[in-house]
Amino acid sequence: SPLEVPPSEADDTGLHDVQIDEARKQDGPGGGGRKARDSGKNKQHGDGGRFGKNEEKHLEQLYDKRDNAPTRAERTDAKRKIKNIVRNAKRKNRGENHSMRPKR
């Protein structure tokens, strides 16, 4: 089409280099990349349920162990482990706040 510029002519204009330079200026000194903007240190940020997803297979084994345990001690041990894993998964999903004190 008549609006498209052939690649050889586009490279001669130097527009591509200007765009790269502008992007580097936004990155800051040293060009270390861009920082995540979703949640800072002082905002609550969790793992998005990653811990719970990783522990699903372990929980299934513990549920089977709890249901088929021959002794009460093994059954209570499995129940305790299940309770701790679920509690930790909820806590990690909820996240943490590093500093809630007023700033100046």
mmCIF file of N, CA and C in Angstrom:
data_model
loop_
_atom_site.group_PDB
_atom_site.id
_atom_site.type_symbol
_atom_site.label_atom_id
_atom_site.label_comp_id
_atom_site.label_asym_id
_atom_site.label_seq_id
_atom_site.Cartn_x
_atom_site.Cartn_y
_atom_site.Cartn_z
ATOM 1 N N SER A 1 0.835 -1.174 0.000
ATOM 2 C CA SER A 1 0.000 0.000 0.000
ATOM 3 C C SER A 1 0.883 1.242 0.000
ATOM 4 N N PRO A 2 0.346 2.385 -0.411
ATOM 5 C CA PRO A 2 1.182 3.586 -0.517
ATOM 6 C C PRO A 2 1.570 4.173 0.842
ATOM 7 N N LEU A 3 0.871 3.797 1.933
ATOM 8 C CA LEU A 3 1.198 4.356 3.244
ATOM 9 C C LEU A 3 2.363 3.660 3.916
ATOM 10 N N GLU A 4 2.663 2.444 3.510
ATOM 11 C CA GLU A 4 3.753 1.701 4.140
ATOM 12 C C GLU A 4 5.092 2.221 3.640
ATOM 13 N N VAL A 5 6.033 2.305 4.549
ATOM 14 C CA VAL A 5 7.377 2.745 4.199
ATOM 15 C C VAL A 5 8.253 1.512 4.107
ATOM 16 N N PRO A 6 8.997 1.372 3.021
ATOM 17 C CA PRO A 6 9.902 0.221 2.925
ATOM 18 C C PRO A 6 10.891 0.224 4.086
ATOM 19 N N PRO A 7 11.323 -0.944 4.542
ATOM 20 C CA PRO A 7 12.222 -1.011 5.703
ATOM 21 C C PRO A 7 13.518 -0.242 5.506
ATOM 22 N N SER A 8 14.046 -0.207 4.301
ATOM 23 C CA SER A 8 15.303 0.495 4.084
ATOM 24 C C SER A 8 15.131 1.993 4.313
ATOM 25 N N GLU A 9 13.997 2.567 3.910
ATOM 26 C CA GLU A 9 13.771 3.991 4.122
ATOM 27 C C GLU A 9 13.453 4.298 5.585
ATOM 28 N N ALA A 10 12.774 3.391 6.280
ATOM 29 C CA ALA A 10 12.433 3.610 7.680
ATOM 30 C C ALA A 10 13.688 3.653 8.543
ATOM 31 N N ASP A 11 14.672 2.825 8.227
ATOM 32 C CA ASP A 11 15.914 2.807 8.989
ATOM 33 C C ASP A 11 16.716 4.079 8.770
ATOM 34 N N ASP A 12 16.583 4.683 7.590
ATOM 35 C CA ASP A 12 17.341 5.891 7.296
ATOM 36 C C ASP A 12 16.835 7.095 8.076
ATOM 37 N N THR A 13 15.568 7.086 8.487
ATOM 38 C CA THR A 13 15.018 8.242 9.192
ATOM 39 C C THR A 13 15.534 8.350 10.618
ATOM 40 N N GLY A 14 15.913 7.254 11.232
ATOM 41 C CA GLY A 14 16.431 7.265 12.588
ATOM 42 C C GLY A 14 15.342 7.338 13.651
ATOM 43 N N LEU A 15 14.076 7.185 13.277
ATOM 44 C CA LEU A 15 12.992 7.250 14.253
ATOM 45 C C LEU A 15 13.070 6.112 15.257
ATOM 46 N N HIS A 16 13.503 4.957 14.807
ATOM 47 C CA HIS A 16 13.595 3.808 15.694
ATOM 48 C C HIS A 16 14.573 4.086 16.834
ATOM 49 N N ASP A 17 15.709 4.717 16.522
ATOM 50 C CA ASP A 17 16.706 5.018 17.546
ATOM 51 C C ASP A 17 16.175 6.014 18.570
ATOM 52 N N VAL A 18 15.377 6.976 18.130
ATOM 53 C CA VAL A 18 14.822 7.972 19.035
ATOM 54 C C VAL A 18 13.865 7.305 20.015
ATOM 55 N N GLN A 19 13.057 6.369 19.531
ATOM 56 C CA GLN A 19 12.116 5.680 20.408
ATOM 57 C C GLN A 19 12.853 4.860 21.458
ATOM 58 N N ILE A 20 13.934 4.224 21.076
ATOM 59 C CA ILE A 20 14.709 3.430 22.026
ATOM 60 C C ILE A 20 15.333 4.340 23.078
ATOM 61 N N ASP A 21 15.886 5.489 22.650
ATOM 62 C CA ASP A 21 16.492 6.418 23.598
ATOM 63 C C ASP A 21 15.463 6.944 24.596
ATOM 64 N N GLU A 22 14.251 7.260 24.137
ATOM 65 C CA GLU A 22 13.211 7.737 25.033
ATOM 66 C C GLU A 22 12.834 6.667 26.059
ATOM 67 N N ALA A 23 12.749 5.415 25.613
ATOM 68 C CA ALA A 23 12.418 4.328 26.531
ATOM 69 C C ALA A 23 13.510 4.148 27.577
ATOM 70 N N ARG A 24 14.765 4.328 27.192
ATOM 71 C CA ARG A 24 15.865 4.194 28.153
ATOM 72 C C ARG A 24 15.835 5.308 29.181
ATOM 73 N N LYS A 25 15.446 6.506 28.774
ATOM 74 C CA LYS A 25 15.355 7.607 29.725
ATOM 75 C C LYS A 25 14.295 7.325 30.779
ATOM 76 N N GLN A 26 13.209 6.682 30.386
ATOM 77 C CA GLN A 26 12.148 6.376 31.333
ATOM 78 C C GLN A 26 12.581 5.310 32.326
ATOM 79 N N ASP A 27 13.495 4.434 31.932
ATOM 80 C CA ASP A 27 13.942 3.361 32.814
ATOM 81 C C ASP A 27 14.771 3.872 33.970
ATOM 82 N N GLY A 28 15.399 5.013 33.818
ATOM 83 C CA GLY A 28 16.231 5.547 34.874
ATOM 84 C C GLY A 28 17.696 5.343 34.567
ATOM 85 N N PRO A 29 18.561 5.741 35.491
ATOM 86 C CA PRO A 29 19.991 5.632 35.233
ATOM 87 C C PRO A 29 20.432 4.175 35.128
ATOM 88 N N GLY A 30 21.289 3.922 34.206
ATOM 89 C CA GLY A 30 21.809 2.570 34.026
ATOM 90 C C GLY A 30 20.899 1.674 33.222
ATOM 91 N N GLY A 31 19.706 2.109 32.916
ATOM 92 C CA GLY A 31 18.794 1.293 32.115
ATOM 93 C C GLY A 31 18.458 -0.016 32.796
ATOM 94 N N GLY A 32 18.232 -0.013 34.084
ATOM 95 C CA GLY A 32 18.021 -1.239 34.841
ATOM 96 C C GLY A 32 16.661 -1.871 34.683
ATOM 97 N N GLY A 33 15.865 -1.403 33.780
ATOM 98 C CA GLY A 33 14.547 -1.999 33.591
ATOM 99 C C GLY A 33 13.485 -1.232 34.336
ATOM 100 N N ARG A 34 12.275 -1.605 34.107
ATOM 101 C CA ARG A 34 11.161 -0.908 34.733
ATOM 102 C C ARG A 34 10.724 -1.646 35.986
ATOM 103 N N LYS A 35 10.267 -0.891 36.949
ATOM 104 C CA LYS A 35 9.812 -1.494 38.194
ATOM 105 C C LYS A 35 8.341 -1.857 38.088
ATOM 106 N N ALA A 36 7.953 -2.861 38.815
ATOM 107 C CA ALA A 36 6.547 -3.262 38.844
ATOM 108 C C ALA A 36 5.738 -2.170 39.529
ATOM 109 N N ARG A 37 4.566 -1.914 39.012
ATOM 110 C CA ARG A 37 3.728 -0.849 39.559
ATOM 111 C C ARG A 37 2.502 -1.395 40.278
ATOM 112 N N ASP A 38 2.381 -2.721 40.410
ATOM 113 C CA ASP A 38 1.149 -3.287 40.946
ATOM 114 C C ASP A 38 1.009 -3.080 42.443
ATOM 115 N N SER A 39 2.033 -3.327 43.232
ATOM 116 C CA SER A 39 1.929 -3.099 44.664
ATOM 117 C C SER A 39 3.305 -2.795 45.208
ATOM 118 N N GLY A 40 3.362 -1.812 46.056
ATOM 119 C CA GLY A 40 4.631 -1.403 46.629
ATOM 120 C C GLY A 40 4.912 -2.121 47.932
ATOM 121 N N LYS A 41 5.962 -1.680 48.576
ATOM 122 C CA LYS A 41 6.374 -2.311 49.826
ATOM 123 C C LYS A 41 5.329 -2.113 50.915
ATOM 124 N N ASN A 42 4.654 -0.972 50.902
ATOM 125 C CA ASN A 42 3.725 -0.660 51.979
ATOM 126 C C ASN A 42 2.303 -1.107 51.692
ATOM 127 N N LYS A 43 2.041 -1.651 50.538
ATOM 128 C CA LYS A 43 0.709 -2.148 50.213
ATOM 129 C C LYS A 43 0.663 -3.642 50.487
ATOM 130 N N GLN A 44 -0.531 -4.128 50.737
ATOM 131 C CA GLN A 44 -0.675 -5.549 51.004
ATOM 132 C C GLN A 44 -0.464 -6.326 49.705
ATOM 133 N N HIS A 45 0.444 -7.291 49.735
ATOM 134 C CA HIS A 45 0.719 -8.065 48.533
ATOM 135 C C HIS A 45 0.973 -9.515 48.923
ATOM 136 N N GLY A 46 0.235 -10.404 48.270
ATOM 137 C CA GLY A 46 0.357 -11.828 48.544
ATOM 138 C C GLY A 46 0.936 -12.566 47.354
ATOM 139 N N ASP A 47 0.882 -13.891 47.416
ATOM 140 C CA ASP A 47 1.463 -14.700 46.355
ATOM 141 C C ASP A 47 0.445 -15.101 45.299
ATOM 142 N N GLY A 48 -0.793 -14.617 45.402
ATOM 143 C CA GLY A 48 -1.804 -14.926 44.398
ATOM 144 C C GLY A 48 -2.262 -16.375 44.420
ATOM 145 N N GLY A 49 -2.116 -17.051 45.548
ATOM 146 C CA GLY A 49 -2.553 -18.434 45.658
ATOM 147 C C GLY A 49 -1.545 -19.454 45.152
ATOM 148 N N ARG A 50 -0.328 -19.024 44.879
ATOM 149 C CA ARG A 50 0.692 -19.923 44.335
ATOM 150 C C ARG A 50 1.039 -21.039 45.315
ATOM 151 N N PHE A 51 1.147 -20.723 46.596
ATOM 152 C CA PHE A 51 1.498 -21.723 47.595
ATOM 153 C C PHE A 51 0.436 -22.804 47.663
ATOM 154 N N GLY A 52 -0.838 -22.410 47.652
ATOM 155 C CA GLY A 52 -1.935 -23.377 47.723
ATOM 156 C C GLY A 52 -1.962 -24.308 46.524
ATOM 157 N N LYS A 53 -1.683 -23.774 45.345
ATOM 158 C CA LYS A 53 -1.667 -24.602 44.136
ATOM 159 C C LYS A 53 -0.541 -25.630 44.198
ATOM 160 N N ASN A 54 0.584 -25.223 44.754
ATOM 161 C CA ASN A 54 1.724 -26.144 44.850
ATOM 162 C C ASN A 54 1.482 -27.238 45.883
ATOM 163 N N GLU A 55 0.654 -26.983 46.871
ATOM 164 C CA GLU A 55 0.430 -27.939 47.953
ATOM 165 C C GLU A 55 -0.778 -28.841 47.725
ATOM 166 N N GLU A 56 -1.478 -28.684 46.592
ATOM 167 C CA GLU A 56 -2.682 -29.485 46.362
ATOM 168 C C GLU A 56 -2.398 -30.989 46.375
ATOM 169 N N LYS A 57 -1.324 -31.398 45.731
ATOM 170 C CA LYS A 57 -1.003 -32.824 45.663
ATOM 171 C C LYS A 57 -0.695 -33.370 47.064
ATOM 172 N N HIS A 58 0.035 -32.578 47.852
ATOM 173 C CA HIS A 58 0.364 -32.981 49.215
ATOM 174 C C HIS A 58 -0.898 -33.082 50.073
ATOM 175 N N LEU A 59 -1.828 -32.139 49.874
ATOM 176 C CA LEU A 59 -3.078 -32.179 50.626
ATOM 177 C C LEU A 59 -3.902 -33.417 50.278
ATOM 178 N N GLU A 60 -3.945 -33.789 49.007
ATOM 179 C CA GLU A 60 -4.682 -34.996 48.618
ATOM 180 C C GLU A 60 -4.122 -36.226 49.324
ATOM 181 N N GLN A 61 -2.791 -36.325 49.407
ATOM 182 C CA GLN A 61 -2.168 -37.453 50.098
ATOM 183 C C GLN A 61 -2.525 -37.439 51.582
ATOM 184 N N LEU A 62 -2.539 -36.246 52.164
ATOM 185 C CA LEU A 62 -2.867 -36.153 53.591
ATOM 186 C C LEU A 62 -4.334 -36.486 53.847
ATOM 187 N N TYR A 63 -5.242 -36.089 52.956
ATOM 188 C CA TYR A 63 -6.656 -36.448 53.117
ATOM 189 C C TYR A 63 -6.828 -37.967 53.060
ATOM 190 N N ASP A 64 -6.120 -38.615 52.110
ATOM 191 C CA ASP A 64 -6.188 -40.077 52.037
ATOM 192 C C ASP A 64 -5.621 -40.716 53.304
ATOM 193 N N LYS A 65 -4.508 -40.159 53.774
ATOM 194 C CA LYS A 65 -3.884 -40.697 54.980
ATOM 195 C C LYS A 65 -4.811 -40.525 56.183
ATOM 196 N N ARG A 66 -5.488 -39.386 56.262
ATOM 197 C CA ARG A 66 -6.415 -39.133 57.361
ATOM 198 C C ARG A 66 -7.589 -40.115 57.327
ATOM 199 N N ASP A 67 -8.122 -40.337 56.131
ATOM 200 C CA ASP A 67 -9.299 -41.211 56.014
ATOM 201 C C ASP A 67 -8.960 -42.684 56.229
ATOM 202 N N ASN A 68 -7.740 -43.086 55.903
ATOM 203 C CA ASN A 68 -7.361 -44.499 55.974
ATOM 204 C C ASN A 68 -6.378 -44.787 57.105
ATOM 205 N N ALA A 69 -6.232 -43.879 58.047
ATOM 206 C CA ALA A 69 -5.256 -44.070 59.116
ATOM 207 C C ALA A 69 -5.707 -45.182 60.066
ATOM 208 N N PRO A 70 -4.804 -46.111 60.385
ATOM 209 C CA PRO A 70 -5.180 -47.208 61.286
ATOM 210 C C PRO A 70 -5.222 -46.779 62.749
ATOM 211 N N THR A 71 -4.481 -45.753 63.119
ATOM 212 C CA THR A 71 -4.460 -45.340 64.520
ATOM 213 C C THR A 71 -4.926 -43.892 64.659
ATOM 214 N N ARG A 72 -5.351 -43.553 65.854
ATOM 215 C CA ARG A 72 -5.803 -42.192 66.123
ATOM 216 C C ARG A 72 -4.648 -41.197 66.014
ATOM 217 N N ALA A 73 -3.449 -41.603 66.422
ATOM 218 C CA ALA A 73 -2.294 -40.703 66.382
ATOM 219 C C ALA A 73 -1.979 -40.286 64.940
ATOM 220 N N GLU A 74 -2.015 -41.254 64.023
ATOM 221 C CA GLU A 74 -1.748 -40.917 62.613
ATOM 222 C C GLU A 74 -2.844 -40.020 62.057
ATOM 223 N N ARG A 75 -4.072 -40.280 62.465
ATOM 224 C CA ARG A 75 -5.201 -39.482 61.975
ATOM 225 C C ARG A 75 -5.089 -38.032 62.464
ATOM 226 N N THR A 76 -4.776 -37.840 63.739
ATOM 227 C CA THR A 76 -4.654 -36.482 64.271
ATOM 228 C C THR A 76 -3.434 -35.770 63.687
ATOM 229 N N ASP A 77 -2.370 -36.528 63.432
ATOM 230 C CA ASP A 77 -1.185 -35.945 62.811
ATOM 231 C C ASP A 77 -1.518 -35.425 61.407
ATOM 232 N N ALA A 78 -2.254 -36.202 60.634
ATOM 233 C CA ALA A 78 -2.652 -35.777 59.288
ATOM 234 C C ALA A 78 -3.585 -34.570 59.356
ATOM 235 N N LYS A 79 -4.521 -34.569 60.321
ATOM 236 C CA LYS A 79 -5.435 -33.437 60.473
ATOM 237 C C LYS A 79 -4.666 -32.156 60.794
ATOM 238 N N ARG A 80 -3.676 -32.272 61.687
ATOM 239 C CA ARG A 80 -2.878 -31.109 62.070
ATOM 240 C C ARG A 80 -2.111 -30.558 60.882
ATOM 241 N N LYS A 81 -1.511 -31.452 60.086
ATOM 242 C CA LYS A 81 -0.756 -31.011 58.909
ATOM 243 C C LYS A 81 -1.668 -30.334 57.889
ATOM 244 N N ILE A 82 -2.860 -30.888 57.697
ATOM 245 C CA ILE A 82 -3.816 -30.288 56.767
ATOM 246 C C ILE A 82 -4.201 -28.890 57.239
ATOM 247 N N LYS A 83 -4.492 -28.787 58.536
ATOM 248 C CA LYS A 83 -4.892 -27.491 59.093
ATOM 249 C C LYS A 83 -3.779 -26.454 58.921
ATOM 250 N N ASN A 84 -2.538 -26.851 59.168
ATOM 251 C CA ASN A 84 -1.407 -25.924 59.047
ATOM 252 C C ASN A 84 -1.177 -25.503 57.604
ATOM 253 N N ILE A 85 -1.282 -26.434 56.672
ATOM 254 C CA ILE A 85 -1.060 -26.099 55.260
ATOM 255 C C ILE A 85 -2.133 -25.147 54.764
ATOM 256 N N VAL A 86 -3.385 -25.414 55.115
ATOM 257 C CA VAL A 86 -4.481 -24.534 54.682
ATOM 258 C C VAL A 86 -4.322 -23.148 55.297
ATOM 259 N N ARG A 87 -3.975 -23.101 56.585
ATOM 260 C CA ARG A 87 -3.780 -21.809 57.252
ATOM 261 C C ARG A 87 -2.638 -21.023 56.608
ATOM 262 N N ASN A 88 -1.531 -21.686 56.319
ATOM 263 C CA ASN A 88 -0.402 -21.007 55.697
ATOM 264 C C ASN A 88 -0.734 -20.534 54.287
ATOM 265 N N ALA A 89 -1.487 -21.332 53.541
ATOM 266 C CA ALA A 89 -1.867 -20.932 52.185
ATOM 267 C C ALA A 89 -2.742 -19.689 52.220
ATOM 268 N N LYS A 90 -3.701 -19.644 53.157
ATOM 269 C CA LYS A 90 -4.550 -18.460 53.275
ATOM 270 C C LYS A 90 -3.738 -17.240 53.665
ATOM 271 N N ARG A 91 -2.826 -17.422 54.603
ATOM 272 C CA ARG A 91 -2.004 -16.294 55.057
ATOM 273 C C ARG A 91 -1.114 -15.763 53.938
ATOM 274 N N LYS A 92 -0.516 -16.663 53.164
ATOM 275 C CA LYS A 92 0.350 -16.229 52.073
ATOM 276 C C LYS A 92 -0.441 -15.598 50.934
ATOM 277 N N ASN A 93 -1.665 -16.061 50.718
ATOM 278 C CA ASN A 93 -2.505 -15.460 49.683
ATOM 279 C C ASN A 93 -2.937 -14.059 50.100
ATOM 280 N N ARG A 94 -3.229 -13.873 51.388
ATOM 281 C CA ARG A 94 -3.645 -12.562 51.889
ATOM 282 C C ARG A 94 -2.508 -11.563 51.757
ATOM 283 N N GLY A 95 -1.291 -11.986 52.049
ATOM 284 C CA GLY A 95 -0.132 -11.132 51.855
ATOM 285 C C GLY A 95 0.354 -10.484 53.124
ATOM 286 N N GLU A 96 1.272 -9.570 52.929
ATOM 287 C CA GLU A 96 1.908 -8.924 54.064
ATOM 288 C C GLU A 96 2.009 -7.425 53.807
ATOM 289 N N ASN A 97 2.083 -6.687 54.878
ATOM 290 C CA ASN A 97 2.322 -5.246 54.830
ATOM 291 C C ASN A 97 3.639 -5.018 55.560
ATOM 292 N N HIS A 98 4.562 -4.340 54.913
ATOM 293 C CA HIS A 98 5.871 -4.160 55.542
ATOM 294 C C HIS A 98 5.867 -3.038 56.565
ATOM 295 N N SER A 99 5.271 -1.922 56.238
ATOM 296 C CA SER A 99 5.380 -0.765 57.112
ATOM 297 C C SER A 99 4.085 0.021 57.061
ATOM 298 N N MET A 100 3.352 0.037 58.169
ATOM 299 C CA MET A 100 2.086 0.761 58.207
ATOM 300 C C MET A 100 2.194 2.026 59.053
ATOM 301 N N ARG A 101 3.367 2.335 59.565
ATOM 302 C CA ARG A 101 3.518 3.524 60.396
ATOM 303 C C ARG A 101 3.406 4.778 59.539
ATOM 304 N N PRO A 102 2.948 5.866 60.114
ATOM 305 C CA PRO A 102 2.855 7.117 59.329
ATOM 306 C C PRO A 102 4.242 7.576 58.913
ATOM 307 N N LYS A 103 4.316 8.071 57.697
ATOM 308 C CA LYS A 103 5.600 8.539 57.172
ATOM 309 C C LYS A 103 5.676 10.062 57.356
ATOM 310 N N ARG A 104 6.462 10.489 58.263
ATOM 311 C CA ARG A 104 6.697 11.909 58.549
ATOM 312 C C ARG A 104 5.442 12.662 58.844
#
